[in-house]
Each structure stands twice: as structure tokens, then as C-alpha cells.
Short mmCIF file of C-alpha atoms and ligand atoms in Angstrom, two decimals:
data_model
loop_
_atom_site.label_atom_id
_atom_site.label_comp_id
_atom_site.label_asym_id
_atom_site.label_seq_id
_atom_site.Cartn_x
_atom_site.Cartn_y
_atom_site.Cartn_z
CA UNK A 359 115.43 106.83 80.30
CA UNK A 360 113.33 108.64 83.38
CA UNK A 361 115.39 111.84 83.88
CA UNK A 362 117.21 110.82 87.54
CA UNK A 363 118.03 106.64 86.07
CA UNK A 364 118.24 104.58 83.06
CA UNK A 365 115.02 102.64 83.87
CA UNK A 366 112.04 103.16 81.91
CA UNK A 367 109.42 105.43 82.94
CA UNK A 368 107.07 104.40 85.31
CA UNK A 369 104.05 105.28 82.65
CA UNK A 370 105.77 102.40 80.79
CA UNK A 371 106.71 100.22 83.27
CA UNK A 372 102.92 100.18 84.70
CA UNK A 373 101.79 99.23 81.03
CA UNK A 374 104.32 96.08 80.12
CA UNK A 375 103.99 94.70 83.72
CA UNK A 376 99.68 95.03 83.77
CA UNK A 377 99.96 96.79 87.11
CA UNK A 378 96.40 98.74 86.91
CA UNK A 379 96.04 100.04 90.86
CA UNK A 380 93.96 98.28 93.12
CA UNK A 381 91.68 100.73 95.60
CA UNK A 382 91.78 97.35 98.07
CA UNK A 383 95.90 97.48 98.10
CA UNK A 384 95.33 102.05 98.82
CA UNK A 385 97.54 101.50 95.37
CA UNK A 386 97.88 105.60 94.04
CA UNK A 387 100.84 105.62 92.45
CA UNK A 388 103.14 108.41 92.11
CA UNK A 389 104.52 108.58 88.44
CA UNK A 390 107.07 111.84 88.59
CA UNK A 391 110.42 110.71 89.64
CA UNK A 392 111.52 114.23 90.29
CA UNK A 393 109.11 114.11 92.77
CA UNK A 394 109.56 110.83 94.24
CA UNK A 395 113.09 112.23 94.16
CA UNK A 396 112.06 115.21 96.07
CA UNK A 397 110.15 113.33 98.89
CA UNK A 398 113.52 110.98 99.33
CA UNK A 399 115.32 114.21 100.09
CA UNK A 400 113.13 114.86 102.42
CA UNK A 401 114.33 112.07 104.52
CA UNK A 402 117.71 113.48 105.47
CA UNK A 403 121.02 111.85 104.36
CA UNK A 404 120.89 108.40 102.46
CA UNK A 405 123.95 107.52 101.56
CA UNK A 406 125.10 106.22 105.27
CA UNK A 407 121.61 104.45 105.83
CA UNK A 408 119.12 101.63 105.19
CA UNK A 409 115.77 102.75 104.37
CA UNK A 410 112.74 100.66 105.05
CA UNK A 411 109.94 101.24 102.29
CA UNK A 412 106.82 99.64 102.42
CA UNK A 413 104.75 99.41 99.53
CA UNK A 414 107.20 100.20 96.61
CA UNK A 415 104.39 99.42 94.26
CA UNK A 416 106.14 99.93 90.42
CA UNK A 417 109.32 101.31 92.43
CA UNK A 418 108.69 104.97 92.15
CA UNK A 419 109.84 105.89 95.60
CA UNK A 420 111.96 103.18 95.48
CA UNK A 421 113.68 104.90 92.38
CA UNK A 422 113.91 107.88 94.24
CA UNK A 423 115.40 106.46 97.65
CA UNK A 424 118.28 104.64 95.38
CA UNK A 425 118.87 108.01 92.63
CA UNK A 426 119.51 109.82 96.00
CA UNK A 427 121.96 107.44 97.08
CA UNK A 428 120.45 105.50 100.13
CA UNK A 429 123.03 103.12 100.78
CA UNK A 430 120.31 100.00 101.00
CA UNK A 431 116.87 99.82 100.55
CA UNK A 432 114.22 97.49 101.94
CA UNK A 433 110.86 97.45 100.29
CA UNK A 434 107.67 95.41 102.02
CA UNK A 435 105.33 94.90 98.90
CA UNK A 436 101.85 92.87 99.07
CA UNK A 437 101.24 93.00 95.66
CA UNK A 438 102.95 90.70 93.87
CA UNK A 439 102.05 91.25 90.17
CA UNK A 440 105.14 94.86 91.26
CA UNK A 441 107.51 92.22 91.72
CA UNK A 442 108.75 91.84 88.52
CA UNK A 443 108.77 95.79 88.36
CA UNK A 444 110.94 95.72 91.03
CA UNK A 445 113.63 93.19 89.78
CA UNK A 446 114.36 95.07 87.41
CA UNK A 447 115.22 98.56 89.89
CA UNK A 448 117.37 95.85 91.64
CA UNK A 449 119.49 94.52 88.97
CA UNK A 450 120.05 98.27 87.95
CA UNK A 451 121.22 98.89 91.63
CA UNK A 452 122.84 95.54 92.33
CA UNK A 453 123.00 94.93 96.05
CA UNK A 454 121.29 98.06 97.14
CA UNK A 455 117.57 96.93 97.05
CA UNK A 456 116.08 94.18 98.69
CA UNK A 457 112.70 93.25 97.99
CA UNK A 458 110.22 91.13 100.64
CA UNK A 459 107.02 90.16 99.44
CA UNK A 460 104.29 90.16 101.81
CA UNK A 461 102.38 92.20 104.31
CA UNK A 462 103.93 94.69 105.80
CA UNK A 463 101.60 94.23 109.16
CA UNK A 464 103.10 90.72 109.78
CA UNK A 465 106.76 90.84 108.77
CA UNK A 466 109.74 92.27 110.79
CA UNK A 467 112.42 93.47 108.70
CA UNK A 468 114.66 94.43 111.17
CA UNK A 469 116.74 90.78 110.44
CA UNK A 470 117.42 92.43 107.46
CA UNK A 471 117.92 95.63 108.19
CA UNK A 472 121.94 97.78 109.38
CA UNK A 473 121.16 100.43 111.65
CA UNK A 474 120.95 103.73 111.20
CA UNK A 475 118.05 103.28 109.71
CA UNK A 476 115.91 105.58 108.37
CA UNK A 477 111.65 104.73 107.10
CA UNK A 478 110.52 106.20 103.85
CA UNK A 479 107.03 105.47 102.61
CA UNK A 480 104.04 106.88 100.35
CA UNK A 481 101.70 104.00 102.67
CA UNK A 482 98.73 102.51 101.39
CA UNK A 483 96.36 104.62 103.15
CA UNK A 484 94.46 101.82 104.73
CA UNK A 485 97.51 100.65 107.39
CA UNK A 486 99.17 104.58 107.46
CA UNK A 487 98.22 104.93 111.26
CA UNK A 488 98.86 101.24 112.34
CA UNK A 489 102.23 101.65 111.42
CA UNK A 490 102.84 105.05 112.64
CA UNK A 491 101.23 103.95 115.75
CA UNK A 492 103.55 101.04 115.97
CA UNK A 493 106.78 102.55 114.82
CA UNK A 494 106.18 105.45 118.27
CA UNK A 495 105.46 102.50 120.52
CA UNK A 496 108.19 99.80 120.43
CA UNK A 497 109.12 98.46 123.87
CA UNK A 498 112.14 100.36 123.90
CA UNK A 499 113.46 103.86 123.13
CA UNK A 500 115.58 104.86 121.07
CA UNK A 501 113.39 102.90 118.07
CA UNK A 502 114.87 100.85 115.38
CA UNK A 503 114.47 104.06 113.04
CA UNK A 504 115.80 107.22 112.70
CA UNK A 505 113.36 108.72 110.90
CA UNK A 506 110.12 108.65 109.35
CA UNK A 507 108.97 110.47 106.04
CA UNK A 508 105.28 109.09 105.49
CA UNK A 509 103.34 110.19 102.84
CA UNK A 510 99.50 110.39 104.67
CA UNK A 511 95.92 112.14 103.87
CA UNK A 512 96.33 115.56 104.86
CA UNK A 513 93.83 115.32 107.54
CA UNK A 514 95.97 112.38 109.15
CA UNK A 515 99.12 114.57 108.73
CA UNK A 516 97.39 117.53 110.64
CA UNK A 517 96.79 115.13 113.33
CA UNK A 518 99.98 114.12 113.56
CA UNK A 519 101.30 117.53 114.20
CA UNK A 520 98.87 119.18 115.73
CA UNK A 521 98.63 121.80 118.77
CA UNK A 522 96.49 121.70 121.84
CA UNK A 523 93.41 123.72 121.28
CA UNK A 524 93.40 122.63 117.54
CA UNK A 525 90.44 120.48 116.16
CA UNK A 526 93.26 117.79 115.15
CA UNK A 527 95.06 117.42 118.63
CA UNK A 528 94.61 114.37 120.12
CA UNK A 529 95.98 110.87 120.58
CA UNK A 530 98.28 110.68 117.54
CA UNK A 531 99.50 113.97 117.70
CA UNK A 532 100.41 112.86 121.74
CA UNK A 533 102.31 110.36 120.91
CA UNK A 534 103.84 111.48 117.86
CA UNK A 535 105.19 114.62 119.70
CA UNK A 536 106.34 112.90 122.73
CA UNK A 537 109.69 110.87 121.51
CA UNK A 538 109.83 112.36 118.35
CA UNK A 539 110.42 115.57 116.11
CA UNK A 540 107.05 115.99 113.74
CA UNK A 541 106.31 118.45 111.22
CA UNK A 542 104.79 118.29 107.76
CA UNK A 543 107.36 119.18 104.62
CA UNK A 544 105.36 118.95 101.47
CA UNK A 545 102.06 118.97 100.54
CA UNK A 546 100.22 116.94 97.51
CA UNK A 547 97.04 117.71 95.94
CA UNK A 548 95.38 114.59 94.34
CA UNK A 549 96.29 115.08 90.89
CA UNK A 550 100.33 114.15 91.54
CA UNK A 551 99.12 110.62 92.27
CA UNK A 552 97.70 108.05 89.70
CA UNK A 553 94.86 107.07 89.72
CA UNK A 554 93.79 110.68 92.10
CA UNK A 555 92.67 109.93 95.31
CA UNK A 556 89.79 112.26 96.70
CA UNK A 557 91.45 113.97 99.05
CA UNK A 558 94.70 115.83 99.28
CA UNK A 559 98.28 114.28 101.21
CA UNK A 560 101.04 115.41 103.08
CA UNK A 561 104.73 114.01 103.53
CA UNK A 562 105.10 114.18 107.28
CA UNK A 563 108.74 113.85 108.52
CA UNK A 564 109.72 112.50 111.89
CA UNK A 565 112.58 112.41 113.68
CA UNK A 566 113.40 110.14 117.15
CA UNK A 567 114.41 112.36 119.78
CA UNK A 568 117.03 110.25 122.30
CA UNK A 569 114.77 110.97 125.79
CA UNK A 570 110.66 111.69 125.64
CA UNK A 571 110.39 115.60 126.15
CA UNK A 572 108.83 115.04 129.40
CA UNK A 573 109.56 111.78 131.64
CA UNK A 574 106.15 109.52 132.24
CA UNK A 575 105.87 105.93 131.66
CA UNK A 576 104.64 105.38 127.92
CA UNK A 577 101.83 102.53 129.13
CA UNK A 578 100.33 105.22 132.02
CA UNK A 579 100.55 108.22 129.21
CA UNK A 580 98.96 106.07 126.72
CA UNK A 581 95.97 104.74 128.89
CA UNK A 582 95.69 108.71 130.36
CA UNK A 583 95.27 110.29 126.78
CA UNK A 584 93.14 107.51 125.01
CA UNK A 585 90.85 107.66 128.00
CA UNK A 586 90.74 112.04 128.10
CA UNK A 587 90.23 111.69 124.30
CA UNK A 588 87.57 109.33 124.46
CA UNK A 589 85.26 111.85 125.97
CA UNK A 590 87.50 115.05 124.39
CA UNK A 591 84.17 117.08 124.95
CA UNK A 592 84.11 116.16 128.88
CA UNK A 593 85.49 118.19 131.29
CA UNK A 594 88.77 115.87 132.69
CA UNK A 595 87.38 115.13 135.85
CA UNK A 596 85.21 113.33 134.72
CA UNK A 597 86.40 111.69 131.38
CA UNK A 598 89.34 109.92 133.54
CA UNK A 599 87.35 109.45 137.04
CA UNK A 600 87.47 105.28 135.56
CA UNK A 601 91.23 105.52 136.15
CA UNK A 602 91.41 106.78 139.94
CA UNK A 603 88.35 107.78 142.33
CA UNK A 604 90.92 110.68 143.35
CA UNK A 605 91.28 111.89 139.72
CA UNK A 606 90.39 115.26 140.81
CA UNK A 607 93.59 115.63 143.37
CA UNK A 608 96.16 114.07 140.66
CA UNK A 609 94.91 116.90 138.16
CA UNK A 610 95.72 119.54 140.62
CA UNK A 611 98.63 118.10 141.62
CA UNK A 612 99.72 117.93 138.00
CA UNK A 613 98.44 121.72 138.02
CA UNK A 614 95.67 121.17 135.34
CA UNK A 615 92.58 122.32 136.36
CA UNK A 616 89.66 119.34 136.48
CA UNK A 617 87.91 121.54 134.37
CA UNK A 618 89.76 121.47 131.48
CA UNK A 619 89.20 119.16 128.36
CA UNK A 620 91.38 116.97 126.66
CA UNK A 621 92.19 119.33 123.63
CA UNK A 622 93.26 122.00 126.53
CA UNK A 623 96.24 120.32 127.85
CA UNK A 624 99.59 119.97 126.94
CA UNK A 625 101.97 117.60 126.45
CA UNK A 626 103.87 118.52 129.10
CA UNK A 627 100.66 118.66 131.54
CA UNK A 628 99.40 115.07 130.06
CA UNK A 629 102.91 114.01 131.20
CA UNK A 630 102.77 115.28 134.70
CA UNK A 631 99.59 113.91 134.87
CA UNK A 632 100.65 110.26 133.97
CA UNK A 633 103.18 110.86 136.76
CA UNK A 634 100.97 111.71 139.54
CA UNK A 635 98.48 108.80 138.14
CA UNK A 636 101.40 106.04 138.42
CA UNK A 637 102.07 107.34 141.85
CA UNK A 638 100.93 104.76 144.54
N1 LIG J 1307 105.31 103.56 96.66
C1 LIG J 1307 104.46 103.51 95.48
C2 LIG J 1307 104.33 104.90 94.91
O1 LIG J 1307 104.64 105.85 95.64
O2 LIG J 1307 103.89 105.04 93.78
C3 LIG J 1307 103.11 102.90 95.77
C4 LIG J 1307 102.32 103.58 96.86
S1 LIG J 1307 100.65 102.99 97.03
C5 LIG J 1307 99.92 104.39 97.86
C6 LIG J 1307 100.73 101.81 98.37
C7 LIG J 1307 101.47 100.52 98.08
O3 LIG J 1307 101.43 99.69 99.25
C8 LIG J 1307 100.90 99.68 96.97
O4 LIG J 1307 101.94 99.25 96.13
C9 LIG J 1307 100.25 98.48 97.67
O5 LIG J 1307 100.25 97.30 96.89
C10 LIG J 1307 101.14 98.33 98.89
N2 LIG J 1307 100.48 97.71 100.05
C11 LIG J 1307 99.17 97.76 100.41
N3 LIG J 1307 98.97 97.09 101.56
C12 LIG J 1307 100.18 96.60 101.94
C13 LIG J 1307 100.63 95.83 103.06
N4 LIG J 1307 99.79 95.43 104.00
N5 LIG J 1307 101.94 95.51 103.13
C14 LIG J 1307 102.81 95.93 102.17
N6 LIG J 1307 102.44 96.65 101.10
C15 LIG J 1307 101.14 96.99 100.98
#
């Protein structure tokens, strides 16, 4: 008995299935399941949603999602010596978990997936941002998901939420901010996971917004702010004179001054911007 099911506890659960972590898989495991517990509250109401987890690992997260009452779960795991691990969570929840072995990069789960939908994940650290990145640029909005609670490094998660002036704004915290909600909920020093990464981690929590805070067409805004923060030390005029030999006239027109560096501007100016850029 683990305190919030009747499984065993993950200590033993890790020992009769052989599951020592792999740095290659980003496997730190988190062992508490009053704190896997905790993070699943963090994701907002369960009971009405699926959740899509990838990388349940031994199920620790997984245990949490389900003890919290998500109505279905869907876990992407590459490893499959936690398979076995994981049958066993799903015969103790019978028809609430769902278990898909393979990469997370190269399946889509939405065949198996009921909207709404909600994303909970402590992600191997190695494919955090490609997710992110792809989960805040699907070819439509609304996305699939209705939120996102990610467990990242802290210095990823500051990114993420970041403000203009701030060391950490840039790209992801662009397009992060634009169609969704972001802010950071709980913080974990290394010692909560095992074996303790180096650095610390944060559980960032995102929300979809319905519309994009400012209107601007998401392939112009992305192309604008990956080219200003490609040169975030240049002056604007000419970090994005490659885009249009009139760059200097669009950035007054979009009222930032040519001046100004990437980490000046706002979201709301990057969005003008990308307006007066698609302009003929
Ligand atoms: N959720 C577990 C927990 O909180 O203890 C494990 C988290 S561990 C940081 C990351 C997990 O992602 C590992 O179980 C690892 O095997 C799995 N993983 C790594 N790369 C993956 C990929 N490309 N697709 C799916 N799972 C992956």
C-alpha cells in the first residue's frame, strides 16, 4: 500500500521489475506519490478529461493522474522494460489507463484520445522543448489540449514564462505567451527525483487561450521572432533587414523604434510587427 492506492510503492516496484534509470531515456524518477499527486492537481479538473502522459516510466505520475480521478489516461512510454510496471496500474484502474509503447516524437495519440483533453508530463528532459514547441504550433487553434502541466529544468521553465527585458525572454517564451496562459506552479530541487538530476525543475502549467492575444499570422510571427532572436544583441533594424529591405518603415509603423533589441519588445509590438511585415 502507497498512501493515495493499493499498489506497491514505487521503491518496490523499481526493484522487482529491474527498472534502474537510464540518463539516455532523461529517466529521473519521481518516487513520492503525494507529490506526483500534488503535480496532477496542478492540472485542473480530471475527472471530465483524458490526460496524455508521456513517459510514465514506473507509473508515478501515472498513479497520481488516476488517484486524482482523471477520467482516462494515455501514457507514451519508450522504455519498455516500465511496461510490465504499468500493467499492473492498469488492471488496478481497469479501463482508465491506456498504455502505447513507443516514442513519443513519432506517434499521434490523438486516435486514441476524447476531447477535452488535458497533457500532464514530468518529460524526459532531452525532447521537453520539442514537444512544447509542437503542442503551441499545430496548424490550427484551438489545439487538441487543454492544458499543459510539464515538469522542465528550471532554466527552461523561466524561459517559458518570461518578460521582455528578462535574460530568459525570447522565442519560447513568444510563443508560449501568445495562444496560451503560462506560469510556473511548483518548484523541485533535485533531491525529489531519483536518481537527482544536477539542476533544479519546475512544473509549468499552460492553459489554451480560444484567440492569440494579439492577431498576426503564426508562420510571419514565428519567422519575425526567430530571426530578432537570432541576433538578440543587434539593434532590430538590422537583425531583421534579411526579411524586408524596408524593415526600418514596418518597425515604425508597428511603433517600435529600429533601435530596439529583441529582448525590448513586446508581445504585443512583435505582433504588430508581423502585421505590417505580411502587408504587401
Ligand atoms: N513519469 C515518470 C516519473 O515522473 O517518475 C518518469 C519521468 S522520466 C523524467 C522520463 C520518462 O520518459 C522515462 O520513463 C523515459 O523512459 C521516457 N522517455 C524518454 N524518451 C521518450 C520518448 N521519446 N518517448 C516516450 N517516452 C520517453
Amino acid at each position: 500500500m502507497s498512501g493515495i492506492d493499493a499498489l506497491p510503492p514505487l521503491r518496490e516496484v523499481i526493484s522487482t521489475h529491474g527498472l534502474s534509470a537510464r540518463k539516455s531515456l532523461g529517466q529521473n524518477f519521481l518516487l513520492d506519490l503525494n507529490l506526483t499527486a500534488k503535480i496532477a492537481r496542478q492540472a485542473g479538473s480530471l475527472t471530465d478529461h483524458d490526460v496524455l502522459e508521456i513517459g510514465p516510466g514506473p507509473g508515478g505520475l501515472t498513479r497520481g493522474l488516476l488517484a486524482e480521478g482523471a477520467r482516462h489516461v494515455l501514457a507514451v512510454e519508450k522504455d519498455a522494460r516500465c511496461l510490465p510496471a504499468l500493467a499492473e496500474i492498469a488492471a488496478a484502474y481497469p479501463g482508465r489507463l491506456t498504455v502505447i509503447e513507443g516514442d513519443a516524437l513519432e506517434i499521434d495519440p490523438l486516435a486514441y484520445l476524447t476531447p477535452p483533453i488535458r497533457v500532464a508530463a514530468n518529460l524526459p528532459y532531452n525532447i521537453g522543448t520539442e514537444l512544447l514547441v509542437r503542442w503551441l504550433t499545430p496548424p490550427d487553434w484551438p489545439p487538441f489540449w487543454e492544458s499543459l502541466t510539464l515538469m522542465f529544468q528550471r532554466e527552461v521553465a523561466q524561459r517559458i514564462v518570461a518578460a521582455p527585458g528578462s535574460k530568459a525572454y525570447g522565442r519560447l517564451a513568444l510563443l508560449a505567451q501568445w495562444r496560451a496562459h503560462a506560469r510556473i506552479v511548483m518548484d523541485l530541487p533535485p533531491g525529489a527525483f531519483t536518481p537527482p538530476p544536477k539542476v533544479s525543475s519546475a512544473v509549468v502549467h499552460l492553459t489554451a487561450l480560444p484567440e492569440p492575444r494579439f492577431p498576426a499570422d503564426a508562420a510571419v510571427l514565428s519567422r519575425v521572432v526567430a530571426t530578432a532572436f537570432n541576433q538578440r544583441r543587434k539593434m532590430l533594424r538590422s537583425a531583421l533587414k534579411g526579411l524586408t529591405p524596408d524593415i526600418e518603415d514596418r518597425l515604425h509603423a508597428a511603433g517600435i523604434p529600429p533601435t530596439e533589441r529583441a529582448e525590448q519588445v513586446s508581445l504585443e509590438g512583435f505582433c504588430a510587427l508581423s502585421r505590417e511585415i505580411a502587408k504587401p
